[in-house]
Amino acid sequence: MGKLNIADPVRSEYRLTGIGCAVLNNAAFAVGTRNIAGGYQFKVGAFDALRRVLTIAEGEMGKAAPGMALYLWTCADDDDCPREVKIAAVDVEKQEITLDRDLNLTAEQLKTAADWIAAVVDLSREASAIAAGDLCMATGDYAFASGSLTLASGLGAHAEGILTEARGNMSFAVGNMTRAGGLGAVATGTNTRADGMFSTAIGAGTTAGGDASLAAGSGTEATADNAVALGFRSKATARNSVAAGSLSEAVADGAAAIGYRVKCAAKFGAIIGRYGELPGTVENIGALAIAAGEQGAERLAVLIRPYKAIRNPLYPQDGEPEFLPDPDFSFTVAGYFLPETVTAPGNSLVLDHSRAGRWKITPSASVIPVLKNWRDGDRGEIVIYNGGSRVLFPSAWRWIGSQPSLKSAGVDVFTIYQVDDKIFIKQEMSA
């Protein structure tokens, strides 16, 4: 297939429709007002405002020449963006392009120079690009920019909405003030940013900075590879970490923090609940915590640890930690550890261990205790009020001590144990 001839007026009139648009190669199209499409793209590394010199970070300097028009995308709050300026001089050795006039940008705007995109006419380019709307710029190969003040500078990039930027190759930015900077990145919503490769930022004010990271909700940050941050202002700042809920933080590799104002600094540890922190100590590696604190009074209600810390005999040699993890399972409960208690009807007593571990009964007729869903190692408690002769224990059960008579007016408490397939029973008190 031969190249299109840009000098052909019949072909040209179908490539550009609108006011103040510019198409910079034969296969580019622009529709609307002051849109720029195609051409040869430069990535700017720095700008010397006093000398009016752009330092080019990426691009063939031979594509630029004095007298050529240069189209420049600076930053979102530049009211004159995209700008059209003239090239005054080109220094191939220093990778510098001197402009013919000042840009008159503020100090804050000048700080963004490392992100600027520039383009010039390139009739040898065959890749298409489309810019439609108002003040849009599509300079990447096969890029598409539409809406108002949108930029599509990556290969196959798509920017749509208002002040959206699709900078990464095959990236997608849609909404308002969204930016997709990584390869295959997706940024949608309002003021979202996806800079990692294959990262995704969704919602409002979210940031996905790590490769394959995900940030969704409002103000969440997933800044490490494979990190996930969901909810409201949650932060996942370490590899493979997860933070979800509200104001939760996962700051260690493989950590998870789910809930309200919880933080996990332990590698591969997890915390759920509200107002609590799992510190990054050796014994907390892989730990699971349930937080149940209050504002100003953080606490852990449950802490399960698979390790204990032992002193490293090689410490303090270079690279040797002071403590090492040693397998040692522990389960800590702050407060009561109570079995679920149910009150049985007066005419039956089914001890279902899938529902409870403690049963109360005031028998109104003769009842025989029946075990359901018990297994080796189980234990349970029966509290009998005014039992008298109405509770008939199975003969297969083995008594620890002698079998007592029940109080006709009073309370008797028994503990039942299962060992293998045998059932043992013991009276704990009678009053």
Short mmCIF file of C-alpha atoms in Angstrom, two decimals:
data_model
loop_
_atom_site.label_atom_id
_atom_site.label_comp_id
_atom_site.label_asym_id
_atom_site.label_seq_id
_atom_site.Cartn_x
_atom_site.Cartn_y
_atom_site.Cartn_z
CA MET A 1 0.00 0.00 0.00
CA GLY A 2 1.50 3.33 -1.03
CA LYS A 3 1.82 6.42 1.14
CA LEU A 4 -0.82 9.12 1.06
CA ASN A 5 0.17 12.40 -0.55
CA ILE A 6 -0.32 15.24 1.93
CA ALA A 7 -0.27 17.72 -0.94
CA ASP A 8 -3.41 16.19 -2.43
CA PRO A 9 -6.17 18.71 -1.53
CA VAL A 10 -8.92 16.14 -2.01
CA ARG A 11 -7.38 13.85 0.56
CA SER A 12 -6.42 16.67 2.89
CA GLU A 13 -9.90 18.13 3.23
CA TYR A 14 -11.17 14.87 4.75
CA ARG A 15 -8.38 14.71 7.31
CA LEU A 16 -9.00 18.04 9.02
CA THR A 17 -12.33 19.60 9.92
CA GLY A 18 -12.71 22.44 12.39
CA ILE A 19 -10.90 25.55 13.60
CA GLY A 20 -7.21 25.79 14.41
CA CYS A 21 -6.55 22.04 14.10
CA ALA A 22 -3.28 20.54 12.87
CA VAL A 23 -2.60 17.10 11.41
CA LEU A 24 1.09 16.24 11.33
CA ASN A 25 1.15 13.22 9.02
CA ASN A 26 -0.95 11.79 6.19
CA ALA A 27 -2.86 9.22 8.25
CA ALA A 28 -3.84 11.63 11.05
CA PHE A 29 -7.29 13.14 11.53
CA ALA A 30 -8.48 16.10 13.60
CA VAL A 31 -12.04 17.32 14.13
CA GLY A 32 -13.15 20.23 16.30
CA THR A 33 -11.20 23.16 17.72
CA ARG A 34 -7.40 23.44 18.11
CA ASN A 35 -6.78 19.69 18.07
CA ILE A 36 -3.41 18.17 17.17
CA ALA A 37 -3.02 14.69 15.66
CA GLY A 38 -0.09 12.57 14.50
CA GLY A 39 3.43 13.68 13.62
CA TYR A 40 6.71 12.73 15.28
CA GLN A 41 6.66 12.71 19.06
CA PHE A 42 9.34 13.89 21.47
CA LYS A 43 9.34 13.29 25.21
CA VAL A 44 10.74 16.28 27.07
CA GLY A 45 13.09 15.77 30.02
CA ALA A 46 13.63 19.35 31.16
CA PHE A 47 13.04 22.97 30.21
CA ASP A 48 15.33 25.96 30.79
CA ALA A 49 12.94 28.91 30.82
CA LEU A 50 15.71 31.51 30.74
CA ARG A 51 17.30 30.02 27.60
CA ARG A 52 13.96 28.78 26.20
CA VAL A 53 15.58 25.36 25.72
CA LEU A 54 13.84 21.98 25.79
CA THR A 55 16.04 19.02 26.70
CA ILE A 56 14.72 15.99 24.86
CA ALA A 57 14.59 12.75 26.84
CA GLU A 58 13.32 10.56 24.02
CA GLY A 59 13.21 11.11 20.26
CA GLU A 60 15.33 11.47 17.10
CA MET A 61 16.74 14.97 16.98
CA GLY A 62 16.99 14.78 13.21
CA LYS A 63 13.20 15.03 12.99
CA ALA A 64 13.35 18.63 14.26
CA ALA A 65 14.75 21.60 12.35
CA PRO A 66 14.86 25.39 12.77
CA GLY A 67 11.75 27.10 11.48
CA MET A 68 9.48 24.10 12.03
CA ALA A 69 6.32 24.39 14.08
CA LEU A 70 6.47 22.47 17.33
CA TYR A 71 3.30 21.51 19.19
CA LEU A 72 3.72 21.22 22.94
CA TRP A 73 1.60 19.61 25.67
CA THR A 74 2.72 20.93 29.04
CA CYS A 75 0.33 20.37 31.96
CA ALA A 76 -3.36 20.21 32.74
CA ASP A 77 -3.60 23.69 34.24
CA ASP A 78 -1.94 25.40 31.25
CA ASP A 79 -4.77 27.36 29.62
CA ASP A 80 -2.82 27.63 26.35
CA CYS A 81 -2.23 23.89 26.05
CA PRO A 82 -1.59 22.44 23.53
CA ARG A 83 0.78 25.22 22.46
CA GLU A 84 2.15 25.96 18.99
CA VAL A 85 5.66 27.46 18.91
CA LYS A 86 8.50 27.72 16.42
CA ILE A 87 11.86 25.99 16.64
CA ALA A 88 14.71 28.52 16.68
CA ALA A 89 17.64 26.07 16.88
CA VAL A 90 18.41 22.36 17.28
CA ASP A 91 21.50 20.95 19.04
CA VAL A 92 21.66 17.27 18.14
CA GLU A 93 24.65 16.55 20.40
CA LYS A 94 23.10 18.06 23.51
CA GLN A 95 19.58 16.82 22.66
CA GLU A 96 18.28 20.38 22.89
CA ILE A 97 15.61 22.32 21.02
CA THR A 98 15.56 26.10 21.40
CA LEU A 99 12.19 27.82 21.07
CA ASP A 100 11.63 31.17 19.38
CA ARG A 101 9.74 32.68 22.30
CA ASP A 102 9.06 32.42 26.02
CA LEU A 103 6.33 30.10 27.29
CA ASN A 104 5.37 32.36 30.24
CA LEU A 105 4.59 29.50 32.60
CA THR A 106 4.40 29.70 36.38
CA ALA A 107 7.04 28.15 38.60
CA GLU A 108 4.68 25.29 39.46
CA GLN A 109 3.93 24.63 35.81
CA LEU A 110 7.64 24.60 34.97
CA LYS A 111 8.19 21.82 37.52
CA THR A 112 6.19 19.47 35.29
CA ALA A 113 8.63 19.75 32.35
CA ALA A 114 9.75 16.10 32.67
CA ASP A 115 6.22 15.09 31.62
CA TRP A 116 5.86 17.36 28.59
CA ILE A 117 5.09 15.96 25.14
CA ALA A 118 6.12 17.68 21.90
CA ALA A 119 5.42 16.86 18.24
CA VAL A 120 6.46 18.04 14.78
CA VAL A 121 5.29 17.24 11.26
CA ASP A 122 6.53 13.85 10.03
CA LEU A 123 5.39 12.96 6.51
CA SER A 124 7.15 9.59 6.69
CA ARG A 125 4.87 8.39 9.48
CA GLU A 126 2.20 5.94 8.34
CA ALA A 127 0.50 5.21 11.68
CA SER A 128 -2.86 6.90 12.18
CA ALA A 129 -3.98 9.14 15.03
CA ILE A 130 -7.27 10.88 15.75
CA ALA A 131 -8.00 13.99 17.82
CA ALA A 132 -11.59 15.18 18.21
CA GLY A 133 -13.26 17.80 20.36
CA ASP A 134 -11.51 20.79 21.82
CA LEU A 135 -7.78 21.26 22.57
CA CYS A 136 -7.00 17.54 22.30
CA MET A 137 -3.66 16.07 21.25
CA ALA A 138 -3.10 12.54 19.88
CA THR A 139 0.57 11.99 19.02
CA GLY A 140 1.00 8.27 19.73
CA ASP A 141 0.80 5.72 16.93
CA TYR A 142 -2.85 4.65 16.49
CA ALA A 143 -3.81 6.95 19.38
CA PHE A 144 -7.22 8.51 19.97
CA ALA A 145 -7.96 11.64 22.02
CA SER A 146 -11.43 13.10 22.35
CA GLY A 147 -13.33 15.52 24.54
CA SER A 148 -11.57 18.58 25.90
CA LEU A 149 -7.88 18.98 26.81
CA THR A 150 -7.09 15.28 26.48
CA LEU A 151 -3.74 13.72 25.54
CA ALA A 152 -3.07 10.32 23.94
CA SER A 153 0.71 9.96 23.59
CA GLY A 154 1.14 6.21 23.94
CA LEU A 155 0.95 3.62 21.18
CA GLY A 156 -2.69 2.60 20.85
CA ALA A 157 -3.58 4.94 23.72
CA HIS A 158 -7.14 6.17 24.27
CA ALA A 159 -7.98 9.37 26.17
CA GLU A 160 -11.56 10.54 26.53
CA GLY A 161 -13.31 13.15 28.66
CA ILE A 162 -11.86 16.31 30.16
CA LEU A 163 -8.18 16.75 31.07
CA THR A 164 -7.46 13.03 30.70
CA GLU A 165 -4.04 11.69 29.70
CA ALA A 166 -3.28 8.26 28.19
CA ARG A 167 0.53 8.25 28.18
CA GLY A 168 1.34 4.56 28.39
CA ASN A 169 1.28 2.25 25.40
CA MET A 170 -2.17 0.68 25.03
CA SER A 171 -3.38 2.71 27.99
CA PHE A 172 -6.91 3.97 28.61
CA ALA A 173 -7.88 7.18 30.43
CA VAL A 174 -11.48 8.31 30.65
CA GLY A 175 -13.42 10.74 32.84
CA ASN A 176 -12.11 13.93 34.38
CA MET A 177 -8.42 14.59 35.15
CA THR A 178 -7.46 10.93 34.91
CA ARG A 179 -4.00 9.74 33.88
CA ALA A 180 -2.92 6.33 32.60
CA GLY A 181 0.86 6.37 32.47
CA GLY A 182 1.81 2.69 32.46
CA LEU A 183 1.74 0.04 29.76
CA GLY A 184 -1.84 -1.22 29.48
CA ALA A 185 -2.87 1.01 32.40
CA VAL A 186 -6.49 2.05 33.00
CA ALA A 187 -7.58 5.23 34.80
CA THR A 188 -11.27 6.04 35.09
CA GLY A 189 -13.39 8.41 37.16
CA THR A 190 -12.17 11.72 38.56
CA ASN A 191 -8.57 12.65 39.35
CA THR A 192 -7.33 9.06 39.20
CA ARG A 193 -3.80 7.98 38.26
CA ALA A 194 -2.55 4.60 37.00
CA ASP A 195 1.23 4.73 36.51
CA GLY A 196 2.18 1.07 36.96
CA MET A 197 2.28 -1.44 34.14
CA PHE A 198 -1.18 -3.02 33.78
CA SER A 199 -2.36 -0.96 36.76
CA THR A 200 -5.94 0.19 37.31
CA ALA A 201 -7.23 3.27 39.13
CA ILE A 202 -10.98 3.68 39.54
CA GLY A 203 -13.15 6.19 41.40
CA ALA A 204 -12.08 9.57 42.76
CA GLY A 205 -8.54 10.60 43.68
CA THR A 206 -7.15 7.06 43.53
CA THR A 207 -3.55 6.13 42.64
CA ALA A 208 -2.27 2.82 41.26
CA GLY A 209 1.49 3.20 41.14
CA GLY A 210 2.73 -0.39 41.20
CA ASP A 211 2.75 -2.87 38.34
CA ALA A 212 -0.52 -4.85 38.21
CA SER A 213 -1.83 -2.75 41.10
CA LEU A 214 -5.45 -1.80 41.72
CA ALA A 215 -6.82 1.27 43.50
CA ALA A 216 -10.57 1.79 43.71
CA GLY A 217 -12.89 3.97 45.73
CA SER A 218 -11.96 7.42 47.02
CA GLY A 219 -8.44 8.56 47.83
CA THR A 220 -6.97 5.04 47.89
CA GLU A 221 -3.32 4.32 47.04
CA ALA A 222 -1.80 1.09 45.71
CA THR A 223 1.82 2.08 45.24
CA ALA A 224 3.61 -1.29 45.06
CA ASP A 225 3.56 -4.18 42.61
CA ASN A 226 0.41 -6.33 42.81
CA ALA A 227 -0.95 -4.15 45.60
CA VAL A 228 -4.70 -3.62 46.08
CA ALA A 229 -6.32 -0.66 47.86
CA LEU A 230 -10.10 -0.39 48.15
CA GLY A 231 -12.56 1.86 49.93
CA PHE A 232 -11.83 5.27 51.45
CA ARG A 233 -8.25 6.54 51.76
CA SER A 234 -6.82 3.07 52.27
CA LYS A 235 -3.14 2.48 51.39
CA ALA A 236 -1.36 -0.64 50.16
CA THR A 237 2.32 0.31 49.95
CA ALA A 238 4.12 -3.05 49.84
CA ARG A 239 4.25 -5.86 47.30
CA ASN A 240 1.23 -8.16 47.20
CA SER A 241 -0.43 -6.21 50.00
CA VAL A 242 -4.15 -5.54 50.40
CA ALA A 243 -5.82 -2.62 52.19
CA ALA A 244 -9.60 -2.36 52.22
CA GLY A 245 -12.22 -0.44 54.13
CA SER A 246 -11.65 3.04 55.48
CA LEU A 247 -8.27 4.56 56.40
CA SER A 248 -6.65 1.12 56.55
CA GLU A 249 -2.96 0.54 55.74
CA ALA A 250 -0.98 -2.50 54.58
CA VAL A 251 2.71 -1.58 54.68
CA ALA A 252 4.53 -4.94 54.58
CA ASP A 253 4.96 -7.49 51.81
CA GLY A 254 1.95 -9.79 51.61
CA ALA A 255 0.14 -7.93 54.39
CA ALA A 256 -3.63 -7.40 54.57
CA ALA A 257 -5.51 -4.70 56.50
CA ILE A 258 -9.29 -4.74 56.31
CA GLY A 259 -11.63 -2.55 58.30
CA TYR A 260 -11.57 0.90 59.85
CA ARG A 261 -8.27 2.53 60.86
CA VAL A 262 -6.36 -0.74 61.01
CA LYS A 263 -2.71 -1.15 60.02
CA CYS A 264 -0.65 -4.22 59.20
CA ALA A 265 3.14 -3.88 59.28
CA ALA A 266 3.80 -7.63 59.63
CA LYS A 267 4.97 -9.56 56.58
CA PHE A 268 2.24 -11.88 55.31
CA GLY A 269 0.15 -10.93 58.33
CA ALA A 270 -3.48 -9.85 58.34
CA ILE A 271 -5.65 -7.67 60.55
CA ILE A 272 -9.38 -7.07 60.40
CA GLY A 273 -11.70 -4.96 62.53
CA ARG A 274 -11.39 -1.40 63.78
CA TYR A 275 -8.72 0.66 65.54
CA GLY A 276 -5.81 -1.74 65.77
CA GLU A 277 -2.28 -2.38 64.51
CA LEU A 278 -0.26 -5.53 63.88
CA PRO A 279 3.41 -4.48 64.33
CA GLY A 280 6.15 -5.75 62.06
CA THR A 281 7.92 -7.96 64.62
CA VAL A 282 9.41 -11.39 63.90
CA GLU A 283 6.74 -13.24 65.88
CA ASN A 284 4.01 -11.46 63.89
CA ILE A 285 5.12 -12.87 60.52
CA GLY A 286 2.03 -14.54 59.05
CA ALA A 287 -0.07 -13.64 62.09
CA LEU A 288 -3.82 -13.02 62.08
CA ALA A 289 -5.34 -10.35 64.31
CA ILE A 290 -8.85 -9.12 65.03
CA ALA A 291 -8.91 -5.51 66.17
CA ALA A 292 -11.62 -4.21 68.49
CA GLY A 293 -10.35 -0.86 69.69
CA GLU A 294 -11.67 2.66 70.03
CA GLN A 295 -10.33 6.01 68.97
CA GLY A 296 -7.29 6.69 71.10
CA ALA A 297 -7.33 3.17 72.53
CA GLU A 298 -6.23 0.63 69.92
CA ARG A 299 -6.38 -3.02 70.93
CA LEU A 300 -6.28 -6.52 69.48
CA ALA A 301 -9.10 -8.79 70.64
CA VAL A 302 -7.67 -11.94 69.03
CA LEU A 303 -4.10 -12.70 67.95
CA ILE A 304 -3.04 -15.91 66.23
CA ARG A 305 0.69 -16.37 65.69
CA PRO A 306 2.46 -19.22 63.84
CA TYR A 307 5.93 -18.23 65.09
CA LYS A 308 7.88 -17.13 68.12
CA ALA A 309 11.06 -15.03 68.01
CA ILE A 310 14.41 -16.63 68.89
CA ARG A 311 17.75 -14.87 69.07
CA ASN A 312 19.96 -15.24 65.99
CA PRO A 313 23.36 -16.66 67.03
CA LEU A 314 25.00 -14.93 64.04
CA TYR A 315 23.85 -11.47 65.10
CA PRO A 316 25.39 -8.80 64.89
CA GLN A 317 27.24 -9.93 61.77
CA ASP A 318 26.48 -7.94 58.63
CA GLY A 319 23.07 -8.71 57.17
CA GLU A 320 22.02 -10.90 60.10
CA PRO A 321 18.82 -9.93 61.97
CA GLU A 322 18.76 -9.97 65.75
CA PHE A 323 15.82 -12.39 65.90
CA LEU A 324 14.60 -15.27 63.72
CA PRO A 325 11.13 -16.82 63.42
CA ASP A 326 10.70 -20.28 64.94
CA PRO A 327 7.50 -22.31 64.40
CA ASP A 328 5.40 -22.06 67.54
CA PHE A 329 1.63 -21.67 67.20
CA SER A 330 -0.17 -19.50 69.75
CA PHE A 331 -3.71 -18.19 70.17
CA THR A 332 -4.31 -15.16 72.37
CA VAL A 333 -7.68 -13.73 73.35
CA ALA A 334 -8.02 -10.40 75.12
CA GLY A 335 -11.06 -10.80 77.33
CA TYR A 336 -13.54 -13.65 77.73
CA PHE A 337 -13.38 -16.88 75.77
CA LEU A 338 -16.90 -18.25 76.11
CA PRO A 339 -18.69 -21.08 74.34
CA GLU A 340 -21.98 -20.30 72.65
CA THR A 341 -24.82 -21.11 75.07
CA VAL A 342 -28.32 -22.20 74.08
CA THR A 343 -31.36 -22.95 76.23
CA ALA A 344 -32.94 -26.27 75.34
CA PRO A 345 -36.70 -26.89 75.52
CA GLY A 346 -37.86 -28.78 78.57
CA ASN A 347 -38.80 -31.96 76.69
CA SER A 348 -35.64 -32.64 74.60
CA LEU A 349 -31.90 -32.17 74.88
CA VAL A 350 -29.96 -32.30 71.59
CA LEU A 351 -26.36 -31.26 72.12
CA ASP A 352 -25.51 -30.01 68.61
CA HIS A 353 -21.85 -28.98 68.56
CA SER A 354 -22.27 -27.15 65.25
CA ARG A 355 -24.45 -24.61 67.09
CA ALA A 356 -23.17 -24.34 70.65
CA GLY A 357 -20.79 -25.66 73.30
CA ARG A 358 -22.94 -25.06 76.36
CA TRP A 359 -26.55 -26.02 77.01
CA LYS A 360 -29.05 -25.06 79.70
CA ILE A 361 -32.23 -26.99 80.44
CA THR A 362 -35.04 -27.10 82.97
CA PRO A 363 -36.60 -30.47 82.09
CA SER A 364 -40.40 -30.66 82.00
CA ALA A 365 -40.42 -34.34 81.00
CA SER A 366 -38.01 -37.24 80.87
CA VAL A 367 -35.18 -36.39 78.45
CA ILE A 368 -32.14 -38.29 77.18
CA PRO A 369 -29.15 -36.16 76.07
CA VAL A 370 -28.35 -36.79 72.38
CA LEU A 371 -24.99 -35.80 70.89
CA LYS A 372 -24.93 -34.33 67.37
CA ASN A 373 -21.90 -33.20 65.32
CA TRP A 374 -19.34 -34.23 67.92
CA ARG A 375 -15.82 -35.43 67.16
CA ASP A 376 -12.70 -36.57 68.93
CA GLY A 377 -11.42 -33.82 71.25
CA ASP A 378 -14.75 -32.03 71.70
CA ARG A 379 -16.01 -30.98 75.08
CA GLY A 380 -19.21 -29.30 76.19
CA GLU A 381 -21.11 -28.25 79.30
CA ILE A 382 -24.64 -29.01 80.48
CA VAL A 383 -26.35 -26.88 83.11
CA ILE A 384 -29.44 -28.62 84.52
CA TYR A 385 -31.95 -26.78 86.68
CA ASN A 386 -34.29 -28.82 88.91
CA GLY A 387 -33.41 -32.00 87.07
CA GLY A 388 -34.43 -34.58 89.66
CA SER A 389 -35.01 -37.90 87.95
CA ARG A 390 -36.07 -36.45 84.60
CA VAL A 391 -32.62 -36.50 82.90
CA LEU A 392 -31.60 -40.00 81.81
CA PHE A 393 -27.95 -40.20 80.77
CA PRO A 394 -27.04 -42.84 78.13
CA SER A 395 -25.61 -46.00 79.63
CA ALA A 396 -22.72 -45.98 77.11
CA TRP A 397 -21.36 -42.78 78.59
CA ARG A 398 -18.51 -43.29 81.05
CA TRP A 399 -18.58 -41.42 84.32
CA ILE A 400 -15.47 -39.84 85.74
CA GLY A 401 -16.21 -40.62 89.36
CA SER A 402 -19.58 -41.95 90.44
CA GLN A 403 -22.86 -40.99 88.78
CA PRO A 404 -24.66 -38.47 91.03
CA SER A 405 -28.34 -37.86 91.66
CA LEU A 406 -29.66 -34.59 90.30
CA LYS A 407 -31.13 -31.83 92.44
CA SER A 408 -34.91 -31.60 92.32
CA ALA A 409 -34.56 -27.98 93.39
CA GLY A 410 -31.16 -26.67 92.45
CA VAL A 411 -28.55 -26.72 89.70
CA ASP A 412 -26.13 -29.38 88.45
CA VAL A 413 -23.27 -28.72 86.04
CA PHE A 414 -21.60 -31.43 83.95
CA THR A 415 -18.72 -31.50 81.46
CA ILE A 416 -18.82 -33.98 78.57
CA TYR A 417 -15.70 -35.11 76.70
CA GLN A 418 -15.29 -37.16 73.55
CA VAL A 419 -12.09 -39.22 73.21
CA ASP A 420 -11.95 -41.18 69.96
CA ASP A 421 -15.51 -42.56 69.78
CA LYS A 422 -16.03 -42.75 73.55
CA ILE A 423 -18.00 -40.26 75.64
CA PHE A 424 -16.95 -39.33 79.18
CA ILE A 425 -18.94 -37.21 81.62
CA LYS A 426 -18.01 -35.50 84.88
CA GLN A 427 -20.00 -33.53 87.42
CA GLU A 428 -18.36 -30.19 88.05
CA MET A 429 -20.67 -28.78 90.74
CA SER A 430 -24.07 -29.19 92.38
CA ALA A 431 -25.86 -26.56 94.43
#
